[in-house]
Amino acid sequence: MMSELLTVVLAAGKGTRMKSDTNKVLHKVAGKEMVNHVIDTADKISSKVICIVGHQADDVKENITADVSFELQSEQLGTGHAVMQARNEIENHSGDVLILYADIPLIKENTLRNMRKFHDDQSANLTIMTTLLKNSTGYGRIIKNENSEIIKIVEEDDATFKEKKIKEINSGIMCINSNSLIKALDDLDNDNAQDEYYLTDVVDTVRDEKGKILSYQIDDEEEITGVNDRVNLSKAEKTIRERINKEHMMNGVTIIDPLTTYIDENVEIGADTIIYPFTYIEGETKIGSHNIIKPHNHIINTKIGDHNNIKNSNVIKESTIKNECNIGPFAHIRPGCIIADGVKIGDYVEIKKADIKEKAKVPHLAYVGDAEIGSQTNVGAGTIFANYDGENKHKTIIGNSVFIGSNSTLVAPLNIKNRGKTGAGAVVTRDVEEDTTVIGVPAREYIENKDG
């Protein structure tokens, strides 16, 4: 049985090649900060995660969502120096230590699990994740003995002509016994051109102590690709989105064109939902089953039930759409909306903080803000809910089976009760009682002349 695993994530660097005021590891990939991709993966296999912060430390700590411990590297003096900041935790840990980098967001949980198992099965003191590259220029080369054990890592600038031909390269990711790591940290020095403490130098100590040093070679080089600039960032984005879309498709979601469909990592989608091209689904959105989501939709932090028809070119944010609704095209559903079963929200309708009950209709060309609309109610084309008086927002409450005539203006605060009606072009400034029709500007009760 494997011992508990302590993971140290290095997130202290400046990342100057990103050319950004934002810390490199806080740049998002598929809607989630790079550092959170790494920590969330590590958290699934670790008993504890320590994050080493330095540059913009407060910003990094504020954006990390998992329950981790932090250690500060106040001066960035190399990767070995970064790990030194977690010395107390490492000394108190009687098992393996996994070392990861916050700018390698593509590493997979299974890869780390398999590496850890390999390390344990082989009774290794140190296991380094490696891969083979056709062009290994710029990477540290893995030098092995006749027993396929690692004897050293040679950086590009120090490599001989023969060593530069080696294709197996160091990823930087390693699993090491905590006792071996403490001894190696004690032996590290900064006697080099950069005056830095290199983590790769732990190989020398473990080797000198007759420890077993192995490589865990992976086939997918993308997993260990570091993100150092915006080009790397775009490549990482593409890879993770491909993974996300593939997982949804394997779970029964139809994505017509995965190359033009952008889904964040935390999105949930039910089986038999069909997603058309140029759709963006972001944040913590949850979509049920048997929905049709047509092209050019942008859906953010929204809950969508089952059997809905989301037509093309809508923006839907921080709202709830229940079941069997028809939305759009070209609707704008702003935060705070609750749309009940069977509702129709038509083309060029904007709604904000609106509670719309079962089978109500707002078919086209309307603004609905700070409102409650009852079941079976119909809101005519061109209707405006005038919710703002210049200083405060006010609410409009509309009952069940109400008919709002085209081009009506409803001046809040206002209550139009069950089965009320407004004539076309009415400006309604006072409450409307049940079964009452109002017309005109300002709207007054319409009393039919039965005598003709």
PDB file of N, CA and C in Angstrom, residues 97-189:
ATOM      1  N   VAL A  97       7.111  12.694  -2.197  1.00  0.00           N
ATOM      2  CA  VAL A  97       6.799  14.084  -2.513  1.00  0.00           C
ATOM      3  C   VAL A  97       6.756  14.213  -4.029  1.00  0.00           C
ATOM      4  N   LEU A  98       5.663  14.763  -4.522  1.00  0.00           N
ATOM      5  CA  LEU A  98       5.505  15.024  -5.952  1.00  0.00           C
ATOM      6  C   LEU A  98       5.730  16.516  -6.188  1.00  0.00           C
ATOM      7  N   ILE A  99       6.546  16.850  -7.169  1.00  0.00           N
ATOM      8  CA  ILE A  99       6.836  18.252  -7.460  1.00  0.00           C
ATOM      9  C   ILE A  99       6.295  18.582  -8.845  1.00  0.00           C
ATOM     10  N   LEU A 100       5.414  19.566  -8.885  1.00  0.00           N
ATOM     11  CA  LEU A 100       4.754  19.996 -10.120  1.00  0.00           C
ATOM     12  C   LEU A 100       4.995  21.486 -10.348  1.00  0.00           C
ATOM     13  N   TYR A 101       4.667  21.913 -11.561  1.00  0.00           N
ATOM     14  CA  TYR A 101       4.853  23.312 -11.949  1.00  0.00           C
ATOM     15  C   TYR A 101       3.509  23.908 -12.353  1.00  0.00           C
ATOM     16  N   ALA A 102       3.232  25.115 -11.886  1.00  0.00           N
ATOM     17  CA  ALA A 102       1.931  25.736 -12.113  1.00  0.00           C
ATOM     18  C   ALA A 102       1.715  26.159 -13.556  1.00  0.00           C
ATOM     19  N   ASP A 103       2.762  26.146 -14.372  1.00  0.00           N
ATOM     20  CA  ASP A 103       2.611  26.524 -15.775  1.00  0.00           C
ATOM     21  C   ASP A 103       2.611  25.309 -16.702  1.00  0.00           C
ATOM     22  N   ILE A 104       2.298  24.128 -16.148  1.00  0.00           N
ATOM     23  CA  ILE A 104       2.144  22.919 -16.971  1.00  0.00           C
ATOM     24  C   ILE A 104       0.714  22.408 -16.762  1.00  0.00           C
ATOM     25  N   PRO A 105      -0.271  23.093 -17.352  1.00  0.00           N
ATOM     26  CA  PRO A 105      -1.676  22.803 -17.041  1.00  0.00           C
ATOM     27  C   PRO A 105      -2.246  21.573 -17.730  1.00  0.00           C
ATOM     28  N   LEU A 106      -1.496  20.963 -18.647  1.00  0.00           N
ATOM     29  CA  LEU A 106      -2.038  19.851 -19.425  1.00  0.00           C
ATOM     30  C   LEU A 106      -1.782  18.486 -18.805  1.00  0.00           C
ATOM     31  N   ILE A 107      -1.047  18.446 -17.691  1.00  0.00           N
ATOM     32  CA  ILE A 107      -0.729  17.165 -17.071  1.00  0.00           C
ATOM     33  C   ILE A 107      -2.016  16.490 -16.588  1.00  0.00           C
ATOM     34  N   LYS A 108      -2.123  15.184 -16.824  1.00  0.00           N
ATOM     35  CA  LYS A 108      -3.348  14.453 -16.511  1.00  0.00           C
ATOM     36  C   LYS A 108      -3.228  13.705 -15.186  1.00  0.00           C
ATOM     37  N   GLU A 109      -4.367  13.536 -14.542  1.00  0.00           N
ATOM     38  CA  GLU A 109      -4.420  12.798 -13.276  1.00  0.00           C
ATOM     39  C   GLU A 109      -3.895  11.383 -13.444  1.00  0.00           C
ATOM     40  N   ASN A 110      -4.333  10.687 -14.479  1.00  0.00           N
ATOM     41  CA  ASN A 110      -3.903   9.302 -14.678  1.00  0.00           C
ATOM     42  C   ASN A 110      -2.402   9.189 -14.884  1.00  0.00           C
ATOM     43  N   THR A 111      -1.832  10.164 -15.582  1.00  0.00           N
ATOM     44  CA  THR A 111      -0.389  10.152 -15.801  1.00  0.00           C
ATOM     45  C   THR A 111       0.360  10.236 -14.472  1.00  0.00           C
ATOM     46  N   LEU A 112      -0.103  11.130 -13.597  1.00  0.00           N
ATOM     47  CA  LEU A 112       0.536  11.269 -12.292  1.00  0.00           C
ATOM     48  C   LEU A 112       0.325  10.028 -11.433  1.00  0.00           C
ATOM     49  N   ARG A 113      -0.864   9.462 -11.482  1.00  0.00           N
ATOM     50  CA  ARG A 113      -1.124   8.229 -10.719  1.00  0.00           C
ATOM     51  C   ARG A 113      -0.199   7.100 -11.187  1.00  0.00           C
ATOM     52  N   ASN A 114      -0.091   6.956 -12.502  1.00  0.00           N
ATOM     53  CA  ASN A 114       0.738   5.874 -13.046  1.00  0.00           C
ATOM     54  C   ASN A 114       2.211   6.093 -12.725  1.00  0.00           C
ATOM     55  N   MET A 115       2.642   7.348 -12.740  1.00  0.00           N
ATOM     56  CA  MET A 115       4.035   7.639 -12.372  1.00  0.00           C
ATOM     57  C   MET A 115       4.287   7.278 -10.909  1.00  0.00           C
ATOM     58  N   ARG A 116       3.353   7.648 -10.064  1.00  0.00           N
ATOM     59  CA  ARG A 116       3.502   7.345  -8.637  1.00  0.00           C
ATOM     60  C   ARG A 116       3.552   5.828  -8.413  1.00  0.00           C
ATOM     61  N   LYS A 117       2.696   5.098  -9.097  1.00  0.00           N
ATOM     62  CA  LYS A 117       2.683   3.639  -8.954  1.00  0.00           C
ATOM     63  C   LYS A 117       4.001   3.039  -9.450  1.00  0.00           C
ATOM     64  N   PHE A 118       4.491   3.527 -10.589  1.00  0.00           N
ATOM     65  CA  PHE A 118       5.778   3.067 -11.118  1.00  0.00           C
ATOM     66  C   PHE A 118       6.895   3.327 -10.111  1.00  0.00           C
ATOM     67  N   HIS A 119       6.909   4.520  -9.538  1.00  0.00           N
ATOM     68  CA  HIS A 119       7.913   4.891  -8.534  1.00  0.00           C
ATOM     69  C   HIS A 119       7.874   3.927  -7.353  1.00  0.00           C
ATOM     70  N   ASP A 120       6.669   3.595  -6.904  1.00  0.00           N
ATOM     71  CA  ASP A 120       6.508   2.708  -5.749  1.00  0.00           C
ATOM     72  C   ASP A 120       6.858   1.260  -6.102  1.00  0.00           C
ATOM     73  N   ASP A 121       6.363   0.806  -7.259  1.00  0.00           N
ATOM     74  CA  ASP A 121       6.617  -0.582  -7.663  1.00  0.00           C
ATOM     75  C   ASP A 121       8.109  -0.849  -7.850  1.00  0.00           C
ATOM     76  N   GLN A 122       8.837   0.157  -8.334  1.00  0.00           N
ATOM     77  CA  GLN A 122      10.264   0.004  -8.596  1.00  0.00           C
ATOM     78  C   GLN A 122      11.138   0.328  -7.383  1.00  0.00           C
ATOM     79  N   SER A 123      10.500   0.694  -6.276  1.00  0.00           N
ATOM     80  CA  SER A 123      11.226   1.073  -5.051  1.00  0.00           C
ATOM     81  C   SER A 123      12.292   2.130  -5.352  1.00  0.00           C
ATOM     82  N   ALA A 124      11.901   3.112  -6.172  1.00  0.00           N
ATOM     83  CA  ALA A 124      12.835   4.170  -6.558  1.00  0.00           C
ATOM     84  C   ALA A 124      12.933   5.217  -5.458  1.00  0.00           C
ATOM     85  N   ASN A 125      14.085   5.830  -5.358  1.00  0.00           N
ATOM     86  CA  ASN A 125      14.240   6.998  -4.478  1.00  0.00           C
ATOM     87  C   ASN A 125      13.774   8.271  -5.196  1.00  0.00           C
ATOM     88  N   LEU A 126      14.033   8.307  -6.496  1.00  0.00           N
ATOM     89  CA  LEU A 126      13.676   9.477  -7.301  1.00  0.00           C
ATOM     90  C   LEU A 126      13.234   9.001  -8.673  1.00  0.00           C
ATOM     91  N   THR A 127      12.041   9.485  -9.098  1.00  0.00           N
ATOM     92  CA  THR A 127      11.549   9.202 -10.448  1.00  0.00           C
ATOM     93  C   THR A 127      11.272  10.527 -11.139  1.00  0.00           C
ATOM     94  N   ILE A 128      11.819  10.667 -12.336  1.00  0.00           N
ATOM     95  CA  ILE A 128      11.665  11.908 -13.104  1.00  0.00           C
ATOM     96  C   ILE A 128      10.827  11.623 -14.339  1.00  0.00           C
ATOM     97  N   MET A 129       9.803  12.437 -14.574  1.00  0.00           N
ATOM     98  CA  MET A 129       8.971  12.278 -15.759  1.00  0.00           C
ATOM     99  C   MET A 129       9.722  12.810 -16.975  1.00  0.00           C
ATOM    100  N   THR A 130       9.781  11.995 -18.012  1.00  0.00           N
ATOM    101  CA  THR A 130      10.501  12.368 -19.224  1.00  0.00           C
ATOM    102  C   THR A 130       9.642  12.067 -20.446  1.00  0.00           C
ATOM    103  N   THR A 131      10.110  12.535 -21.590  1.00  0.00           N
ATOM    104  CA  THR A 131       9.509  12.145 -22.863  1.00  0.00           C
ATOM    105  C   THR A 131      10.580  12.212 -23.930  1.00  0.00           C
ATOM    106  N   LEU A 132      10.276  11.642 -25.098  1.00  0.00           N
ATOM    107  CA  LEU A 132      11.191  11.688 -26.234  1.00  0.00           C
ATOM    108  C   LEU A 132      10.736  12.767 -27.204  1.00  0.00           C
ATOM    109  N   LEU A 133      11.659  13.618 -27.606  1.00  0.00           N
ATOM    110  CA  LEU A 133      11.362  14.676 -28.570  1.00  0.00           C
ATOM    111  C   LEU A 133      12.242  14.500 -29.805  1.00  0.00           C
ATOM    112  N   LYS A 134      11.636  14.690 -30.967  1.00  0.00           N
ATOM    113  CA  LYS A 134      12.444  14.665 -32.188  1.00  0.00           C
ATOM    114  C   LYS A 134      13.466  15.786 -32.169  1.00  0.00           C
ATOM    115  N   ASN A 135      13.019  16.952 -31.702  1.00  0.00           N
ATOM    116  CA  ASN A 135      13.935  18.087 -31.551  1.00  0.00           C
ATOM    117  C   ASN A 135      14.025  18.431 -30.075  1.00  0.00           C
ATOM    118  N   SER A 136      15.093  18.002 -29.437  1.00  0.00           N
ATOM    119  CA  SER A 136      15.222  18.189 -27.984  1.00  0.00           C
ATOM    120  C   SER A 136      16.005  19.452 -27.627  1.00  0.00           C
ATOM    121  N   THR A 137      16.272  20.287 -28.618  1.00  0.00           N
ATOM    122  CA  THR A 137      17.040  21.510 -28.380  1.00  0.00           C
ATOM    123  C   THR A 137      16.372  22.372 -27.304  1.00  0.00           C
ATOM    124  N   GLY A 138      17.189  22.822 -26.360  1.00  0.00           N
ATOM    125  CA  GLY A 138      16.702  23.706 -25.312  1.00  0.00           C
ATOM    126  C   GLY A 138      16.297  23.004 -24.038  1.00  0.00           C
ATOM    127  N   TYR A 139      16.212  21.683 -24.072  1.00  0.00           N
ATOM    128  CA  TYR A 139      15.776  20.922 -22.897  1.00  0.00           C
ATOM    129  C   TYR A 139      16.959  20.242 -22.217  1.00  0.00           C
ATOM    130  N   GLY A 140      16.779  19.960 -20.922  1.00  0.00           N
ATOM    131  CA  GLY A 140      17.764  19.162 -20.205  1.00  0.00           C
ATOM    132  C   GLY A 140      17.719  17.720 -20.676  1.00  0.00           C
ATOM    133  N   ARG A 141      18.894  17.141 -20.998  1.00  0.00           N
ATOM    134  CA  ARG A 141      18.953  15.769 -21.506  1.00  0.00           C
ATOM    135  C   ARG A 141      19.115  14.789 -20.349  1.00  0.00           C
ATOM    136  N   ILE A 142      18.477  13.638 -20.480  1.00  0.00           N
ATOM    137  CA  ILE A 142      18.532  12.575 -19.480  1.00  0.00           C
ATOM    138  C   ILE A 142      19.694  11.638 -19.828  1.00  0.00           C
ATOM    139  N   ILE A 143      20.661  11.540 -18.938  1.00  0.00           N
ATOM    140  CA  ILE A 143      21.819  10.674 -19.132  1.00  0.00           C
ATOM    141  C   ILE A 143      21.652   9.451 -18.234  1.00  0.00           C
ATOM    142  N   LYS A 144      21.744   8.251 -18.838  1.00  0.00           N
ATOM    143  CA  LYS A 144      21.508   7.015 -18.102  1.00  0.00           C
ATOM    144  C   LYS A 144      22.730   6.102 -18.174  1.00  0.00           C
ATOM    145  N   ASN A 145      22.782   5.163 -17.227  1.00  0.00           N
ATOM    146  CA  ASN A 145      23.831   4.136 -17.251  1.00  0.00           C
ATOM    147  C   ASN A 145      23.313   2.887 -17.953  1.00  0.00           C
ATOM    148  N   GLU A 146      24.120   1.824 -17.918  1.00  0.00           N
ATOM    149  CA  GLU A 146      23.754   0.589 -18.622  1.00  0.00           C
ATOM    150  C   GLU A 146      22.527  -0.101 -18.012  1.00  0.00           C
ATOM    151  N   ASN A 147      22.155   0.275 -16.779  1.00  0.00           N
ATOM    152  CA  ASN A 147      20.971  -0.300 -16.127  1.00  0.00           C
ATOM    153  C   ASN A 147      19.723   0.565 -16.323  1.00  0.00           C
ATOM    154  N   SER A 148      19.816   1.540 -17.224  1.00  0.00           N
ATOM    155  CA  SER A 148      18.713   2.472 -17.521  1.00  0.00           C
ATOM    156  C   SER A 148      18.345   3.336 -16.323  1.00  0.00           C
ATOM    157  N   GLU A 149      19.286   3.501 -15.395  1.00  0.00           N
ATOM    158  CA  GLU A 149      19.080   4.427 -14.287  1.00  0.00           C
ATOM    159  C   GLU A 149      19.694   5.773 -14.655  1.00  0.00           C
ATOM    160  N   ILE A 150      19.046   6.841 -14.186  1.00  0.00           N
ATOM    161  CA  ILE A 150      19.530   8.185 -14.482  1.00  0.00           C
ATOM    162  C   ILE A 150      20.771   8.470 -13.639  1.00  0.00           C
ATOM    163  N   ILE A 151      21.815   8.983 -14.294  1.00  0.00           N
ATOM    164  CA  ILE A 151      23.021   9.364 -13.550  1.00  0.00           C
ATOM    165  C   ILE A 151      23.183  10.887 -13.503  1.00  0.00           C
ATOM    166  N   LYS A 152      22.572  11.582 -14.472  1.00  0.00           N
ATOM    167  CA  LYS A 152      22.603  13.047 -14.403  1.00  0.00           C
ATOM    168  C   LYS A 152      21.657  13.634 -15.447  1.00  0.00           C
ATOM    169  N   ILE A 153      21.382  14.922 -15.257  1.00  0.00           N
ATOM    170  CA  ILE A 153      20.623  15.705 -16.226  1.00  0.00           C
ATOM    171  C   ILE A 153      21.543  16.818 -16.712  1.00  0.00           C
ATOM    172  N   VAL A 154      21.713  16.904 -18.015  1.00  0.00           N
ATOM    173  CA  VAL A 154      22.618  17.898 -18.586  1.00  0.00           C
ATOM    174  C   VAL A 154      21.809  18.961 -19.318  1.00  0.00           C
ATOM    175  N   GLU A 155      22.019  20.209 -18.929  1.00  0.00           N
ATOM    176  CA  GLU A 155      21.316  21.300 -19.599  1.00  0.00           C
ATOM    177  C   GLU A 155      21.956  21.569 -20.958  1.00  0.00           C
ATOM    178  N   GLU A 156      21.190  22.195 -21.833  1.00  0.00           N
ATOM    179  CA  GLU A 156      21.620  22.456 -23.208  1.00  0.00           C
ATOM    180  C   GLU A 156      23.003  23.110 -23.277  1.00  0.00           C
ATOM    181  N   ASP A 157      23.199  24.146 -22.482  1.00  0.00           N
ATOM    182  CA  ASP A 157      24.459  24.892 -22.569  1.00  0.00           C
ATOM    183  C   ASP A 157      25.670  24.084 -22.121  1.00  0.00           C
ATOM    184  N   ASP A 158      25.432  23.053 -21.298  1.00  0.00           N
ATOM    185  CA  ASP A 158      26.535  22.254 -20.757  1.00  0.00           C
ATOM    186  C   ASP A 158      26.726  20.929 -21.494  1.00  0.00           C
ATOM    187  N   ALA A 159      25.840  20.643 -22.438  1.00  0.00           N
ATOM    188  CA  ALA A 159      25.863  19.332 -23.083  1.00  0.00           C
ATOM    189  C   ALA A 159      26.973  19.246 -24.136  1.00  0.00           C
ATOM    190  N   THR A 160      27.580  18.068 -24.219  1.00  0.00           N
ATOM    191  CA  THR A 160      28.549  17.807 -25.282  1.00  0.00           C
ATOM    192  C   THR A 160      27.797  17.557 -26.592  1.00  0.00           C
ATOM    193  N   PHE A 161      28.549  17.474 -27.680  1.00  0.00           N
ATOM    194  CA  PHE A 161      27.936  17.206 -28.983  1.00  0.00           C
ATOM    195  C   PHE A 161      27.155  15.893 -28.943  1.00  0.00           C
ATOM    196  N   LYS A 162      27.739  14.880 -28.315  1.00  0.00           N
ATOM    197  CA  LYS A 162      27.078  13.579 -28.225  1.00  0.00           C
ATOM    198  C   LYS A 162      25.824  13.656 -27.355  1.00  0.00           C
ATOM    199  N   GLU A 163      25.917  14.349 -26.233  1.00  0.00           N
ATOM    200  CA  GLU A 163      24.771  14.467 -25.328  1.00  0.00           C
ATOM    201  C   GLU A 163      23.622  15.232 -25.975  1.00  0.00           C
ATOM    202  N   LYS A 164      23.933  16.197 -26.832  1.00  0.00           N
ATOM    203  CA  LYS A 164      22.882  16.968 -27.494  1.00  0.00           C
ATOM    204  C   LYS A 164      22.055  16.119 -28.448  1.00  0.00           C
ATOM    205  N   LYS A 165      22.562  14.966 -28.835  1.00  0.00           N
ATOM    206  CA  LYS A 165      21.802  14.067 -29.718  1.00  0.00           C
ATOM    207  C   LYS A 165      20.768  13.239 -28.960  1.00  0.00           C
ATOM    208  N   ILE A 166      20.839  13.251 -27.646  1.00  0.00           N
ATOM    209  CA  ILE A 166      19.895  12.475 -26.823  1.00  0.00           C
ATOM    210  C   ILE A 166      18.501  13.078 -26.965  1.00  0.00           C
ATOM    211  N   LYS A 167      17.507  12.235 -27.181  1.00  0.00           N
ATOM    212  CA  LYS A 167      16.133  12.691 -27.405  1.00  0.00           C
ATOM    213  C   LYS A 167      15.272  12.687 -26.141  1.00  0.00           C
ATOM    214  N   GLU A 168      15.716  11.967 -25.098  1.00  0.00           N
ATOM    215  CA  GLU A 168      14.930  11.909 -23.866  1.00  0.00           C
ATOM    216  C   GLU A 168      15.213  13.158 -23.038  1.00  0.00           C
ATOM    217  N   ILE A 169      14.142  13.889 -22.710  1.00  0.00           N
ATOM    218  CA  ILE A 169      14.325  15.181 -22.029  1.00  0.00           C
ATOM    219  C   ILE A 169      13.609  15.195 -20.676  1.00  0.00           C
ATOM    220  N   ASN A 170      14.053  16.107 -19.830  1.00  0.00           N
ATOM    221  CA  ASN A 170      13.512  16.270 -18.483  1.00  0.00           C
ATOM    222  C   ASN A 170      12.300  17.193 -18.513  1.00  0.00           C
ATOM    223  N   SER A 171      11.194  16.740 -17.919  1.00  0.00           N
ATOM    224  CA  SER A 171       9.986  17.574 -17.839  1.00  0.00           C
ATOM    225  C   SER A 171      10.016  18.507 -16.636  1.00  0.00           C
ATOM    226  N   GLY A 172      10.845  18.173 -15.635  1.00  0.00           N
ATOM    227  CA  GLY A 172      10.864  18.908 -14.378  1.00  0.00           C
ATOM    228  C   GLY A 172       9.995  18.272 -13.307  1.00  0.00           C
ATOM    229  N   ILE A 173       9.008  17.487 -13.727  1.00  0.00           N
ATOM    230  CA  ILE A 173       8.119  16.820 -12.771  1.00  0.00           C
ATOM    231  C   ILE A 173       8.851  15.626 -12.172  1.00  0.00           C
ATOM    232  N   MET A 174       8.798  15.515 -10.847  1.00  0.00           N
ATOM    233  CA  MET A 174       9.479  14.407 -10.196  1.00  0.00           C
ATOM    234  C   MET A 174       8.718  13.910  -8.972  1.00  0.00           C
ATOM    235  N   CYS A 175       8.947  12.639  -8.659  1.00  0.00           N
ATOM    236  CA  CYS A 175       8.443  12.024  -7.441  1.00  0.00           C
ATOM    237  C   CYS A 175       9.658  11.523  -6.668  1.00  0.00           C
ATOM    238  N   ILE A 176       9.773  11.926  -5.406  1.00  0.00           N
ATOM    239  CA  ILE A 176      10.985  11.640  -4.646  1.00  0.00           C
ATOM    240  C   ILE A 176      10.643  11.321  -3.196  1.00  0.00           C
ATOM    241  N   ASN A 177      11.349  10.382  -2.645  1.00  0.00           N
ATOM    242  CA  ASN A 177      11.188  10.050  -1.233  1.00  0.00           C
ATOM    243  C   ASN A 177      11.541  11.268  -0.371  1.00  0.00           C
ATOM    244  N   SER A 178      10.742  11.545   0.637  1.00  0.00           N
ATOM    245  CA  SER A 178      10.930  12.770   1.430  1.00  0.00           C
ATOM    246  C   SER A 178      12.306  12.814   2.102  1.00  0.00           C
ATOM    247  N   ASN A 179      12.801  11.669   2.589  1.00  0.00           N
ATOM    248  CA  ASN A 179      14.135  11.659   3.213  1.00  0.00           C
ATOM    249  C   ASN A 179      15.224  11.985   2.196  1.00  0.00           C
ATOM    250  N   SER A 180      15.092  11.431   0.990  1.00  0.00           N
ATOM    251  CA  SER A 180      16.051  11.731  -0.070  1.00  0.00           C
ATOM    252  C   SER A 180      15.995  13.197  -0.452  1.00  0.00           C
ATOM    253  N   LEU A 181      14.787  13.760  -0.470  1.00  0.00           N
ATOM    254  CA  LEU A 181      14.644  15.162  -0.853  1.00  0.00           C
ATOM    255  C   LEU A 181      15.272  16.091   0.177  1.00  0.00           C
ATOM    256  N   ILE A 182      15.061  15.816   1.458  1.00  0.00           N
ATOM    257  CA  ILE A 182      15.659  16.666   2.499  1.00  0.00           C
ATOM    258  C   ILE A 182      17.175  16.641   2.398  1.00  0.00           C
ATOM    259  N   LYS A 183      17.744  15.463   2.235  1.00  0.00           N
ATOM    260  CA  LYS A 183      19.198  15.363   2.105  1.00  0.00           C
ATOM    261  C   LYS A 183      19.693  16.134   0.888  1.00  0.00           C
ATOM    262  N   ALA A 184      18.946  16.026  -0.226  1.00  0.00           N
ATOM    263  CA  ALA A 184      19.346  16.709  -1.453  1.00  0.00           C
ATOM    264  C   ALA A 184      19.235  18.225  -1.313  1.00  0.00           C
ATOM    265  N   LEU A 185      18.194  18.687  -0.635  1.00  0.00           N
ATOM    266  CA  LEU A 185      18.043  20.135  -0.428  1.00  0.00           C
ATOM    267  C   LEU A 185      19.195  20.686   0.405  1.00  0.00           C
ATOM    268  N   ASP A 186      19.639  19.912   1.382  1.00  0.00           N
ATOM    269  CA  ASP A 186      20.777  20.334   2.207  1.00  0.00           C
ATOM    270  C   ASP A 186      22.047  20.485   1.373  1.00  0.00           C
ATOM    271  N   ASP A 187      22.166  19.672   0.329  1.00  0.00           N
ATOM    272  CA  ASP A 187      23.391  19.679  -0.482  1.00  0.00           C
ATOM    273  C   ASP A 187      23.359  20.692  -1.629  1.00  0.00           C
ATOM    274  N   LEU A 188      22.199  21.284  -1.905  1.00  0.00           N
ATOM    275  CA  LEU A 188      22.114  22.212  -3.036  1.00  0.00           C
ATOM    276  C   LEU A 188      22.970  23.446  -2.794  1.00  0.00           C
ATOM    277  N   ASP A 189      23.586  23.939  -3.863  1.00  0.00           N
ATOM    278  CA  ASP A 189      24.280  25.221  -3.786  1.00  0.00           C
ATOM    279  C   ASP A 189      23.991  26.014  -5.056  1.00  0.00           C
TER     280      ASP A 189
END
